[in-house]
Tab-separated table of C-alpha atoms and ligand atoms in Angstrom:
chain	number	residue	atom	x	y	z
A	163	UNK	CA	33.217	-0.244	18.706
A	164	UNK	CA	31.416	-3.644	19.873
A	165	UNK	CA	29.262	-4.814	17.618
A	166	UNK	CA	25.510	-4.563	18.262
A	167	UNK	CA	24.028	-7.528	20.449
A	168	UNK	CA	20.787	-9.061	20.614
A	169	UNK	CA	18.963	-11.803	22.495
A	170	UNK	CA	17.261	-13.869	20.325
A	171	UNK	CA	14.172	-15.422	21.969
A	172	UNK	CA	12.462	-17.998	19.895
A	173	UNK	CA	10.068	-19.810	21.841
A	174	UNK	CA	7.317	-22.094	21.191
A	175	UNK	CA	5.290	-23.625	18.521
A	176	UNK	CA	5.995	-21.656	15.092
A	177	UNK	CA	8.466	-19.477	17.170
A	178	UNK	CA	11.716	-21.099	16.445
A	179	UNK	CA	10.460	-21.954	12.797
A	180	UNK	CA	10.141	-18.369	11.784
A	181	UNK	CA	12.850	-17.183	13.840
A	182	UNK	CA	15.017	-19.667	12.094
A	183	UNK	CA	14.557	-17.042	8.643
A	184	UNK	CA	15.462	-14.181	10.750
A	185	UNK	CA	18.425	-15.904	11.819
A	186	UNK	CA	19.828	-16.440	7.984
A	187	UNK	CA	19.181	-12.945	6.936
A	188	UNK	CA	21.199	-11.383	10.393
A	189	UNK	CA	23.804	-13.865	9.136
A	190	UNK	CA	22.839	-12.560	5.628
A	191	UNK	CA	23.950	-8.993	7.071
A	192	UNK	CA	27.114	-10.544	8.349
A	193	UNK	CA	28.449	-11.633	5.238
A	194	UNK	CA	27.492	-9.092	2.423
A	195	UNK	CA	26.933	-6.143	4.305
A	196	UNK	CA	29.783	-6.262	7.085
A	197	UNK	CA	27.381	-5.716	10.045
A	198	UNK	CA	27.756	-8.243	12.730
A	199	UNK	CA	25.576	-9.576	15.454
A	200	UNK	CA	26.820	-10.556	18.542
A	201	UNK	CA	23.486	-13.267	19.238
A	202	UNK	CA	22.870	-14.671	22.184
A	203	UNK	CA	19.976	-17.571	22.296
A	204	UNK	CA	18.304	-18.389	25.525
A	205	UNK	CA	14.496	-19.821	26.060
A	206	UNK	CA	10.941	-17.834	27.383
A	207	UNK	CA	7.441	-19.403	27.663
A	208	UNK	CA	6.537	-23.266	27.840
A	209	UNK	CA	10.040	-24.445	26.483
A	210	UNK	CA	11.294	-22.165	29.765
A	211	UNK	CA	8.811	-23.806	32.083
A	212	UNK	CA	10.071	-27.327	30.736
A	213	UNK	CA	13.366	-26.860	31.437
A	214	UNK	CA	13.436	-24.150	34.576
A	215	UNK	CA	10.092	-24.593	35.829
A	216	UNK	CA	8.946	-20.942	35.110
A	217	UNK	CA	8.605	-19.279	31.752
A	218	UNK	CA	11.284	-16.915	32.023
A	219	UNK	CA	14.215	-17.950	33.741
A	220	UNK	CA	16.554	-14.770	35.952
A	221	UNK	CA	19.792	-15.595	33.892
A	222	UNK	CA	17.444	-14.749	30.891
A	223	UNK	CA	15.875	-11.696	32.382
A	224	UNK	CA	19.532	-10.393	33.133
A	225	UNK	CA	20.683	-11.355	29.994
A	226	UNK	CA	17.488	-9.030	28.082
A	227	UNK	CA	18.879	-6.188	30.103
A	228	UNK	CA	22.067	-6.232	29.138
A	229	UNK	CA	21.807	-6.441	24.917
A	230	UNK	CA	20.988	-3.844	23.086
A	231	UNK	CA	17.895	-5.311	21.623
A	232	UNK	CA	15.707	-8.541	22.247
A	233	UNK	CA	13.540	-10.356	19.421
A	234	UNK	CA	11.149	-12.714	20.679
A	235	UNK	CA	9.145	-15.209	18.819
A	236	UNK	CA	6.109	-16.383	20.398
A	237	UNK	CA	4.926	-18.313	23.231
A	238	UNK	CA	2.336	-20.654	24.099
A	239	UNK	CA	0.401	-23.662	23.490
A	240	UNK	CA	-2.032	-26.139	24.334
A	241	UNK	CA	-0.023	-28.260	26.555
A	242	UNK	CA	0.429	-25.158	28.899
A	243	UNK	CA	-2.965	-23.973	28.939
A	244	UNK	CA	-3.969	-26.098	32.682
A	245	UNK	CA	-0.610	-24.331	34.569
A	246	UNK	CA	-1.274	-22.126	37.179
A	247	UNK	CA	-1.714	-18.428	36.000
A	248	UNK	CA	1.988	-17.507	37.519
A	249	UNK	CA	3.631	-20.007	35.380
A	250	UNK	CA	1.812	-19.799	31.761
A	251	UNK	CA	4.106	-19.319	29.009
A	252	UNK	CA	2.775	-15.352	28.433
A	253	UNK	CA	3.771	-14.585	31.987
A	254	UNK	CA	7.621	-14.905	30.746
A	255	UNK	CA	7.039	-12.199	28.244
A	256	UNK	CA	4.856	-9.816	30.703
A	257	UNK	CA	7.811	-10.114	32.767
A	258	UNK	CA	9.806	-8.936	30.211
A	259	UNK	CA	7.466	-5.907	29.402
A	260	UNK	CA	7.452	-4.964	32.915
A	261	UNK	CA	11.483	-5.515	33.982
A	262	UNK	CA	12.229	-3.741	30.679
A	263	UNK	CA	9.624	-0.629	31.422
A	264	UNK	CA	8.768	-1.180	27.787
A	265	UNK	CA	6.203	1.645	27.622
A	266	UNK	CA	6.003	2.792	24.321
A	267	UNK	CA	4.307	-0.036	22.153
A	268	UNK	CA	4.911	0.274	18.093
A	269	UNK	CA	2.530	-1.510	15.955
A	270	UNK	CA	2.726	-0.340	11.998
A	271	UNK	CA	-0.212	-1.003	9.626
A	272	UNK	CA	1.383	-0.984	6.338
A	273	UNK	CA	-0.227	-2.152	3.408
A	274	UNK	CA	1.882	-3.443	0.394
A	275	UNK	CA	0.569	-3.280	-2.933
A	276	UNK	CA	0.442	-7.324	-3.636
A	277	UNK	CA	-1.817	-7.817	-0.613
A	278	UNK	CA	-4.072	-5.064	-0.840
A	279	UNK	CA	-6.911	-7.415	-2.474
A	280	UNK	CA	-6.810	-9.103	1.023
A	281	UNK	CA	-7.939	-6.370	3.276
A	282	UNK	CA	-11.378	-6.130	3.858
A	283	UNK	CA	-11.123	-2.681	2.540
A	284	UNK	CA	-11.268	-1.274	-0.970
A	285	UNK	CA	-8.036	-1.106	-2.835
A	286	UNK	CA	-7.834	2.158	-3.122
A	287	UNK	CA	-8.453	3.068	1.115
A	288	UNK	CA	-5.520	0.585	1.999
A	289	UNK	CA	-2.833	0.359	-0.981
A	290	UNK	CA	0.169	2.062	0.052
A	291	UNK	CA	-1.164	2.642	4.004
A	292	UNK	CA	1.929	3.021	6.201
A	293	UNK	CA	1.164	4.257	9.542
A	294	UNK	CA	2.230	3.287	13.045
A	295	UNK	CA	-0.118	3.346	16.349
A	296	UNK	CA	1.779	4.509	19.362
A	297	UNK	CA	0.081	2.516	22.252
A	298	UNK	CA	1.430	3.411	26.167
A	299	UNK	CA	2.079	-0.557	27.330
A	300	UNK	CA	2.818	0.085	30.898
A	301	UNK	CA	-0.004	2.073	32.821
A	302	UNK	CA	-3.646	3.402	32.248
A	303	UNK	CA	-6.661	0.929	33.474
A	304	UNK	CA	-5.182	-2.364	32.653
A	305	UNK	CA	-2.902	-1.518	35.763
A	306	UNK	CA	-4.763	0.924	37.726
A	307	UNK	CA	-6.038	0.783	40.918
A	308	UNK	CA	-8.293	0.331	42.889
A	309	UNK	CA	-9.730	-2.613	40.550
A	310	UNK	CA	-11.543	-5.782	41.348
A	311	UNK	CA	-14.655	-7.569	41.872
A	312	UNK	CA	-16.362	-6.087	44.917
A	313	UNK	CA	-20.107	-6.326	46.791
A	314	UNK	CA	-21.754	-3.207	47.071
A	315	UNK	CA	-25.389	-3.872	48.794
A	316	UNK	CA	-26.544	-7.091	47.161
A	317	UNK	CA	-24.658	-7.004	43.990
A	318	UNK	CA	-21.669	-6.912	42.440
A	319	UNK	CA	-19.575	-4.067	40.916
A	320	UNK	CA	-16.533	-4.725	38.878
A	321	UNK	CA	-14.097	-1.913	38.789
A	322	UNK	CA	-10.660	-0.633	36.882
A	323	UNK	CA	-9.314	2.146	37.072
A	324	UNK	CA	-8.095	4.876	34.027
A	325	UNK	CA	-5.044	6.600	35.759
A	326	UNK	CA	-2.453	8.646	33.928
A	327	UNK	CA	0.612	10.564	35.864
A	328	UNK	CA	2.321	13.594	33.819
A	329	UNK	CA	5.386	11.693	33.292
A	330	UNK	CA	3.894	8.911	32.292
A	331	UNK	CA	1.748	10.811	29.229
A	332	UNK	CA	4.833	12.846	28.338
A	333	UNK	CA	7.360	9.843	28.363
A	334	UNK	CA	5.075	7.955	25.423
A	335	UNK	CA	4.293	11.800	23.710
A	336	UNK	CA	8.194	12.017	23.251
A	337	UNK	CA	8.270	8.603	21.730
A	338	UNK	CA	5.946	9.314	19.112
A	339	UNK	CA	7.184	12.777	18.329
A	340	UNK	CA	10.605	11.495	17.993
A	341	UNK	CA	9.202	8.333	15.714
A	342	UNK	CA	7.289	11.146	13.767
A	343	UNK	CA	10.509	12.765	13.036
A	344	UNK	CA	11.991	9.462	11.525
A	345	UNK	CA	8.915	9.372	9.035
A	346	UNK	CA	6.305	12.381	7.736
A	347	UNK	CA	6.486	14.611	11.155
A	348	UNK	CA	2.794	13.824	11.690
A	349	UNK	CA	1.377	13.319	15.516
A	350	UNK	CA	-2.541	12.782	16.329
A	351	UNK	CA	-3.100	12.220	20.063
A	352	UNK	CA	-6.410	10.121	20.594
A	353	UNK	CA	-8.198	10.311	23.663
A	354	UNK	CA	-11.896	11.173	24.967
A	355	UNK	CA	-10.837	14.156	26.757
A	356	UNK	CA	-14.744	15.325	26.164
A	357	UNK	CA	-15.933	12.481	28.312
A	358	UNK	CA	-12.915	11.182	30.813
A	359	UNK	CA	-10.401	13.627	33.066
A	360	UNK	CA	-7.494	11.376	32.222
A	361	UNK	CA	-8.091	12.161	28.401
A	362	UNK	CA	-8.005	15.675	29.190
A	363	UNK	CA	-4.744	15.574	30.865
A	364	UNK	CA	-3.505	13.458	28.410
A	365	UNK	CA	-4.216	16.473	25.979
A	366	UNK	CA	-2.902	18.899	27.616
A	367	UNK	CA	0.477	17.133	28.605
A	368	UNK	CA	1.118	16.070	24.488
A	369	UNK	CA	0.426	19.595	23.486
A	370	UNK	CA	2.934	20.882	26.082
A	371	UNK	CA	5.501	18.688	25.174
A	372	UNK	CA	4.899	19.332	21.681
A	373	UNK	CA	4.595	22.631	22.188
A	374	UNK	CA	8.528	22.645	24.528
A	375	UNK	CA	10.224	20.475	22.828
A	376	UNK	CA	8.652	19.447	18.945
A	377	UNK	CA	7.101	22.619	18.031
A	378	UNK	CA	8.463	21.197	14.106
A	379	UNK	CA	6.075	17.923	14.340
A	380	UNK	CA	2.489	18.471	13.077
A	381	UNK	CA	0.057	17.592	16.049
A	382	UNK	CA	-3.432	16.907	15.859
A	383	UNK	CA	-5.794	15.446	18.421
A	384	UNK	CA	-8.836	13.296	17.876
A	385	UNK	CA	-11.566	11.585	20.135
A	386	UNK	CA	-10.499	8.003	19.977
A	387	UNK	CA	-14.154	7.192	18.771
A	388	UNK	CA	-13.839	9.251	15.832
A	389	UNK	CA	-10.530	7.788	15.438
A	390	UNK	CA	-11.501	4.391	15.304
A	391	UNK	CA	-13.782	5.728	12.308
A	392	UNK	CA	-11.649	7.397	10.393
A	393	UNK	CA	-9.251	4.368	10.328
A	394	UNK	CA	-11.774	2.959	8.715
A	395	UNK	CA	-12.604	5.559	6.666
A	396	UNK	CA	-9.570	6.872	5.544
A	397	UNK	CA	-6.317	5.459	7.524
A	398	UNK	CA	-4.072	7.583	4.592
A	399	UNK	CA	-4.569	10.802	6.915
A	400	UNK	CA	-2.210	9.446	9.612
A	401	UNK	CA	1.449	9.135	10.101
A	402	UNK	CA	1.970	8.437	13.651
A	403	UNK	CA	-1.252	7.935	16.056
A	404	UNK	CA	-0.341	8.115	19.853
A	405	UNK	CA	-3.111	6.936	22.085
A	406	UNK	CA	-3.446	4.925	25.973
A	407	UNK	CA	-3.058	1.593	26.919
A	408	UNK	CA	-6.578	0.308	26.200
A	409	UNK	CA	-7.918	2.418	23.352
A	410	UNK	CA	-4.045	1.463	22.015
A	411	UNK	CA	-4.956	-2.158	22.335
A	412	UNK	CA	-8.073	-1.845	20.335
A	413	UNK	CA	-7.037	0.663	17.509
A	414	UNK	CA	-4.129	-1.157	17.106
A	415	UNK	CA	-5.276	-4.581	16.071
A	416	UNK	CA	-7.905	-3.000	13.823
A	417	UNK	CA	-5.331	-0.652	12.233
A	418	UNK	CA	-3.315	-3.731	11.605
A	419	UNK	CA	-6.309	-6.061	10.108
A	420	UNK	CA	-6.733	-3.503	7.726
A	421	UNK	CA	-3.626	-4.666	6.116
A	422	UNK	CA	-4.455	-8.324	5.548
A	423	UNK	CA	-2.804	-11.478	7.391
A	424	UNK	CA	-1.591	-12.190	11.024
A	425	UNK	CA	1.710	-13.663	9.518
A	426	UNK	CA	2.583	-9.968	8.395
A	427	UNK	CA	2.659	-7.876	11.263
A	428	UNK	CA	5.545	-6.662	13.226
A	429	UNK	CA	5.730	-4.887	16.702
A	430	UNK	CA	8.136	-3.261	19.253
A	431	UNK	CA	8.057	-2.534	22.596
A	432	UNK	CA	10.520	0.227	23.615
A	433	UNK	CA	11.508	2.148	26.797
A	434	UNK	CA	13.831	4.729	28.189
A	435	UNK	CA	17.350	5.083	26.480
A	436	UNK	CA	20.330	2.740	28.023
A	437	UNK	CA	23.399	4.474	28.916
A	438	UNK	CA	24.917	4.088	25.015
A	439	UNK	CA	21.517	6.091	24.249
A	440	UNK	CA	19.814	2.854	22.481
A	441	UNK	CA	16.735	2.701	24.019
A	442	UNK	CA	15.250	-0.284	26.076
A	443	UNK	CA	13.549	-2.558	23.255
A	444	UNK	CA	12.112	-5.917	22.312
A	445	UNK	CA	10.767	-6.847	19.101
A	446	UNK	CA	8.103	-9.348	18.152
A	447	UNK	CA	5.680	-10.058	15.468
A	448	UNK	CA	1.953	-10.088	16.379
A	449	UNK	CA	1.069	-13.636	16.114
A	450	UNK	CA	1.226	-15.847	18.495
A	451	UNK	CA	2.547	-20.006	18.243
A	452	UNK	CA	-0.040	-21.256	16.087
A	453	UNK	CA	-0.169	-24.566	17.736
A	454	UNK	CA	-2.792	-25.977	15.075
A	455	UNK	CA	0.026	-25.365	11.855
A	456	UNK	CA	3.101	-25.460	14.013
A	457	UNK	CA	6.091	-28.249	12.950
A	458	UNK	CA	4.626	-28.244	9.828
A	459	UNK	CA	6.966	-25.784	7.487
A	460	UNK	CA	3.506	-23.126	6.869
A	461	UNK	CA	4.089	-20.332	8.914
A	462	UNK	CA	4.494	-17.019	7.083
A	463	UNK	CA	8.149	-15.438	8.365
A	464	UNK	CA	7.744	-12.075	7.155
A	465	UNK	CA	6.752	-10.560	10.558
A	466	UNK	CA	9.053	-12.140	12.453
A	467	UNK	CA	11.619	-10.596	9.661
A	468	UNK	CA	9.972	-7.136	9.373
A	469	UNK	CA	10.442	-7.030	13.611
A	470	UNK	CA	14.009	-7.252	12.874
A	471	UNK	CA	13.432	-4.548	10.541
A	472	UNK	CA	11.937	-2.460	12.742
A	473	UNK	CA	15.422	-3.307	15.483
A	474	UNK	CA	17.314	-2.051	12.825
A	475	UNK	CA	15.700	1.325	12.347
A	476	UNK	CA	14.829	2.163	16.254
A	477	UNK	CA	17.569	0.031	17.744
A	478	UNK	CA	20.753	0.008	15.793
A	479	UNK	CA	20.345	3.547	13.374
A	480	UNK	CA	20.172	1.104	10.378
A	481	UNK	CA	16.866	2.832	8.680
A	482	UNK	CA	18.295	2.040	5.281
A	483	UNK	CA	19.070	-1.304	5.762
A	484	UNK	CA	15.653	-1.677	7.710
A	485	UNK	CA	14.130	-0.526	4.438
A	486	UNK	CA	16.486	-2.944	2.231
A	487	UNK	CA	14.665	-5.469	4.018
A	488	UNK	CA	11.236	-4.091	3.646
A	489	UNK	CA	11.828	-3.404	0.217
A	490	UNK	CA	12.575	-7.314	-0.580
A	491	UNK	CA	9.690	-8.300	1.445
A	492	UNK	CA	7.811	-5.849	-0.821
A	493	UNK	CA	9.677	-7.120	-3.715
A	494	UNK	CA	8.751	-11.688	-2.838
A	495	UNK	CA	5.502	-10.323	-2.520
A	496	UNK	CA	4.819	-8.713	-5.681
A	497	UNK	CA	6.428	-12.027	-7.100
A	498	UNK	CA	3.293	-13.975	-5.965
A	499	UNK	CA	5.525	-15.728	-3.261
A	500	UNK	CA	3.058	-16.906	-1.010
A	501	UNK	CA	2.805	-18.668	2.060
A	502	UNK	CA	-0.415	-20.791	2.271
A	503	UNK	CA	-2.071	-18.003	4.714
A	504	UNK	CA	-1.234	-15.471	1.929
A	505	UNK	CA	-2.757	-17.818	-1.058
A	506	UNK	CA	-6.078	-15.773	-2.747
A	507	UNK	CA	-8.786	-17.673	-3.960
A	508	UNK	CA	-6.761	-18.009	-7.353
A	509	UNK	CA	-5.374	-20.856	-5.322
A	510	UNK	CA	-1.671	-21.797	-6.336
A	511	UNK	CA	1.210	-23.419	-4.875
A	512	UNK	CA	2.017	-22.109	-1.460
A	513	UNK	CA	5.983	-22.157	-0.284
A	514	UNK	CA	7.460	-23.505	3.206
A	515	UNK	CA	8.342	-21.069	5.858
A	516	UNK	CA	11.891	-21.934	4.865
A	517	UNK	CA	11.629	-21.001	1.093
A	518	UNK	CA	10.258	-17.696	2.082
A	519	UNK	CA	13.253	-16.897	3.761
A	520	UNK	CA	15.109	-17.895	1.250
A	521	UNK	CA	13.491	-15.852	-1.091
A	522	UNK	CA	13.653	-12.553	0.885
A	523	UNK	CA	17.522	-13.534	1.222
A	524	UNK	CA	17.328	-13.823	-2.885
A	525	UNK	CA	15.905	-10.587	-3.037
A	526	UNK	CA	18.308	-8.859	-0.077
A	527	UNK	CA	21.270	-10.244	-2.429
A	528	UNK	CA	19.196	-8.468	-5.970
A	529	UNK	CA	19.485	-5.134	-3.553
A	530	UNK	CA	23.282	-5.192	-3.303
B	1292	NAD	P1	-2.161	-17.255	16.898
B	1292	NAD	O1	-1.703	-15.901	16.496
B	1292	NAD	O2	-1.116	-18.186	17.358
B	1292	NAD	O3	-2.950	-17.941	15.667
B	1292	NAD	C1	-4.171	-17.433	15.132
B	1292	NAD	C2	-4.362	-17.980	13.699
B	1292	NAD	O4	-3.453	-17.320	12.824
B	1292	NAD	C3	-4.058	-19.471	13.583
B	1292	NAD	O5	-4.941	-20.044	12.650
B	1292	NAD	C4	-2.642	-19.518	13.049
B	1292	NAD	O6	-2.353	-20.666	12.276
B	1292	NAD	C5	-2.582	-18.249	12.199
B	1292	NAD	N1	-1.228	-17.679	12.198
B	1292	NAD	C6	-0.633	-17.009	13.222
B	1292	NAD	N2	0.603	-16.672	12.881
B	1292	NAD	C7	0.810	-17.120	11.633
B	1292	NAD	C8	1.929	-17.079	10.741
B	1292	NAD	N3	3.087	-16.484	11.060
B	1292	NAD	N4	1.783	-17.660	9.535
B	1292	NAD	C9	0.629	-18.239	9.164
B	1292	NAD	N5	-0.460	-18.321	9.954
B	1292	NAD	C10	-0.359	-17.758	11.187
B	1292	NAD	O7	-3.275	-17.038	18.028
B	1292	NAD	P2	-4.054	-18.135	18.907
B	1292	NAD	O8	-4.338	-19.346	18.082
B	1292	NAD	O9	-5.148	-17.396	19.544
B	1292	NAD	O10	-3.042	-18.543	20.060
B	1292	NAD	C11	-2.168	-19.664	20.008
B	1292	NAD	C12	-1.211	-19.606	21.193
B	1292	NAD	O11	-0.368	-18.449	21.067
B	1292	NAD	C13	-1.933	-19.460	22.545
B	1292	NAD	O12	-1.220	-20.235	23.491
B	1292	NAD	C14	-1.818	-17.982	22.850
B	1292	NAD	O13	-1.828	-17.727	24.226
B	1292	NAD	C15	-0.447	-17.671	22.269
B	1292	NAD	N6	-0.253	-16.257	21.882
B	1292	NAD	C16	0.993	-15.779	22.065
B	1292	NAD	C17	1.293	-14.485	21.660
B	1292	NAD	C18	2.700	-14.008	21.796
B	1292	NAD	O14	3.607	-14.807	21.965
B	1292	NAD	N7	2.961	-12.720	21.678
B	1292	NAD	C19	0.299	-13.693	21.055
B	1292	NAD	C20	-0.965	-14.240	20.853
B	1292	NAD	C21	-1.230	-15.540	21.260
């Protein structure tokens, strides 16, 4: 059988610097556990517009279709913030989003014990969270239409549209059920089908899907404004939260800050299944190039190395070595390795991006 393949995108700023970590524990997988990469490397964002003159080059675009998984970095910076909106760095990896049909967006709030002292929750709410928001990427009002800035009379009226098709609903449902399955078999579907006619399709088309084809997955649904509440609340009662592009966007970045720093938090992006079933998928942390510690050996790794966890559970059917990898992130941690945005009032002596990696690798080798 070929051996799984991957397109590693690095990037910009602290891009290639975490990547670089991710790229000794894939060869890390190579050598003691037997599993190899084929990698290809190829650039997106500003270090694509310097050399092609456009952040994301065809050759690369082809290339992401082809491999069974991409990981991306980050892109951006400064120096690219005066080009013309078609050519900023982001635009690469909204192309990618969109050639890709990435619809289903994964972003985990997981909470491990060393680091529950940083969320702005109590201990007790966050320690041990692990729960994933389900976010539709490709559709709902960020892309409907019409939308615009139009004159109505003597004023102005700015307008977006919510708009949901069937398949579109059901195609995200099925990728949460089927996550669901993977962990505790828990759904809840948020919406505001009391207020919005969207949110009441997008009821009824989970619960008939569930209903066909997952009748074994628990499914609840919520308004998304209770939701947001009880994620603050008590974000233990959820397994797998499925919810639309914009009320996605915002439960998903608070789910995740209840967990602590930036430099911790994974994503993926995934779409229909390819013809050898994998689906569609690209994996990236949350961050972005963090221009102002970039070059400078401080950026945290870990969520650039839980992404590639989270390719080996959805992409490549690895969910035990996905967790051998979680478990000696979990493990540096409760160490008191820290990167400097990990360091606790206690102060102490933060480690380089680099050592990190090295220690995770330590504590990969401690799992064999
Ligand atoms: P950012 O995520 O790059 O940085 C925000 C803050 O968090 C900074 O203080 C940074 O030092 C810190 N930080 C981020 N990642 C870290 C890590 N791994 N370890 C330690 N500290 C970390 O967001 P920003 O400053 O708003 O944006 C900087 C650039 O990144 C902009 O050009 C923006 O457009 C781009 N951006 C890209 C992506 C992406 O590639 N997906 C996402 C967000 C922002």
């Amino acid at each position: 059988m070929a051996n799984p393949s991957l397109l590693i995108l690095a990037g910009d700023g602290i891009g290639p610097e975490v990547m670089a970590e991710v790229k000794k524990i894939i060869g890390w997988f190579g050598t003691k556990r037997g599993v190899t990469f084929d990698v290809t490397e190829d650039l997106v964002g500003g270090c694509a517009y310097d050399k092609h003159g456009t952040p994301l080059h065809d050759d690369t675009m082809a290339k992401a279709q082809e491999v069974d998984a991409v990981l991306l970095g980050a892109v951006g910076g400064p120096q690219y913030d005066n080009l013309d909106f078609s050519v900023k760095p982001e635009r690469g990896l909204l192309r990618l989003r969109k050639e890709m049909d990435l619809f289903s967006n994964l972003r985990p709030a997981q909470c491990f014990d060393a680091l529950a002292d940083f969320s702005s929750l109590k201990r007790d709410v966050v320690a041990g969270l692990d729960i994933v928001i389900v976010r539709e990427l490709t559709s709902g009002v960020y892309f409907g239409e019409p939308r615009g800035i139009f004159t109505e009379g003597n004023e102005r009226v700015g307008i977006n549209t919510q708009r949901y098709t069937e398949s579109e609903i059901a195609r995200v449902a099925r990728s949460a059920f089927e996550l669901a399955r993977r962990r505790n078999n828990k759904v809840c579907s948020m919406e505001k089908a009391n207020v919005m006619e969207s949110g009441i399709l997008w009821r009824q088309v989970v619960q008939e899907v569930h209903d066909k084809e997952y009748p074994d997955v628990a499914l609840t649904h919520m308004y998304a404004d209770n939701g947001a509440m009880q994620l603050c609340r008590w974000p233990k009662q959820f397994d797998v939260i499925v919810t639309d592009n914009l009320f996605g966007d915002v439960l998903s970045d608070m789910a995740a800050m209840l967990t602590g720093s930036l430099g911790m938090l994974p994503s993926a992006s995934l779409g229909l299944p390819m013809a050898n079933g994998r689906p569609k998928a690209l994996y990236e942390p949350v961050h972005g190039s963090a221009p102002d510690i970039a070059g400078q050996g401080k950026a945290n790794p870990i969520a650039c190395i839980l992404s590639f966890a989270m390719a080996l559970r959805y992409s490549f059917d690895m969910g035990d070595d996905a967790t051998r990898v979680e478990k000696a992130v979990e493990k540096v941690l409760a160490d008191g390795v820290r990167t400097a945005d990990l360091m606790g009032p206690e102060g102490g002596v933060p480690v380089t991006t680099s050592q990190m990696g090295d220690a995770v690798i330590a504590a990969l080798d401690a799992s064999l």
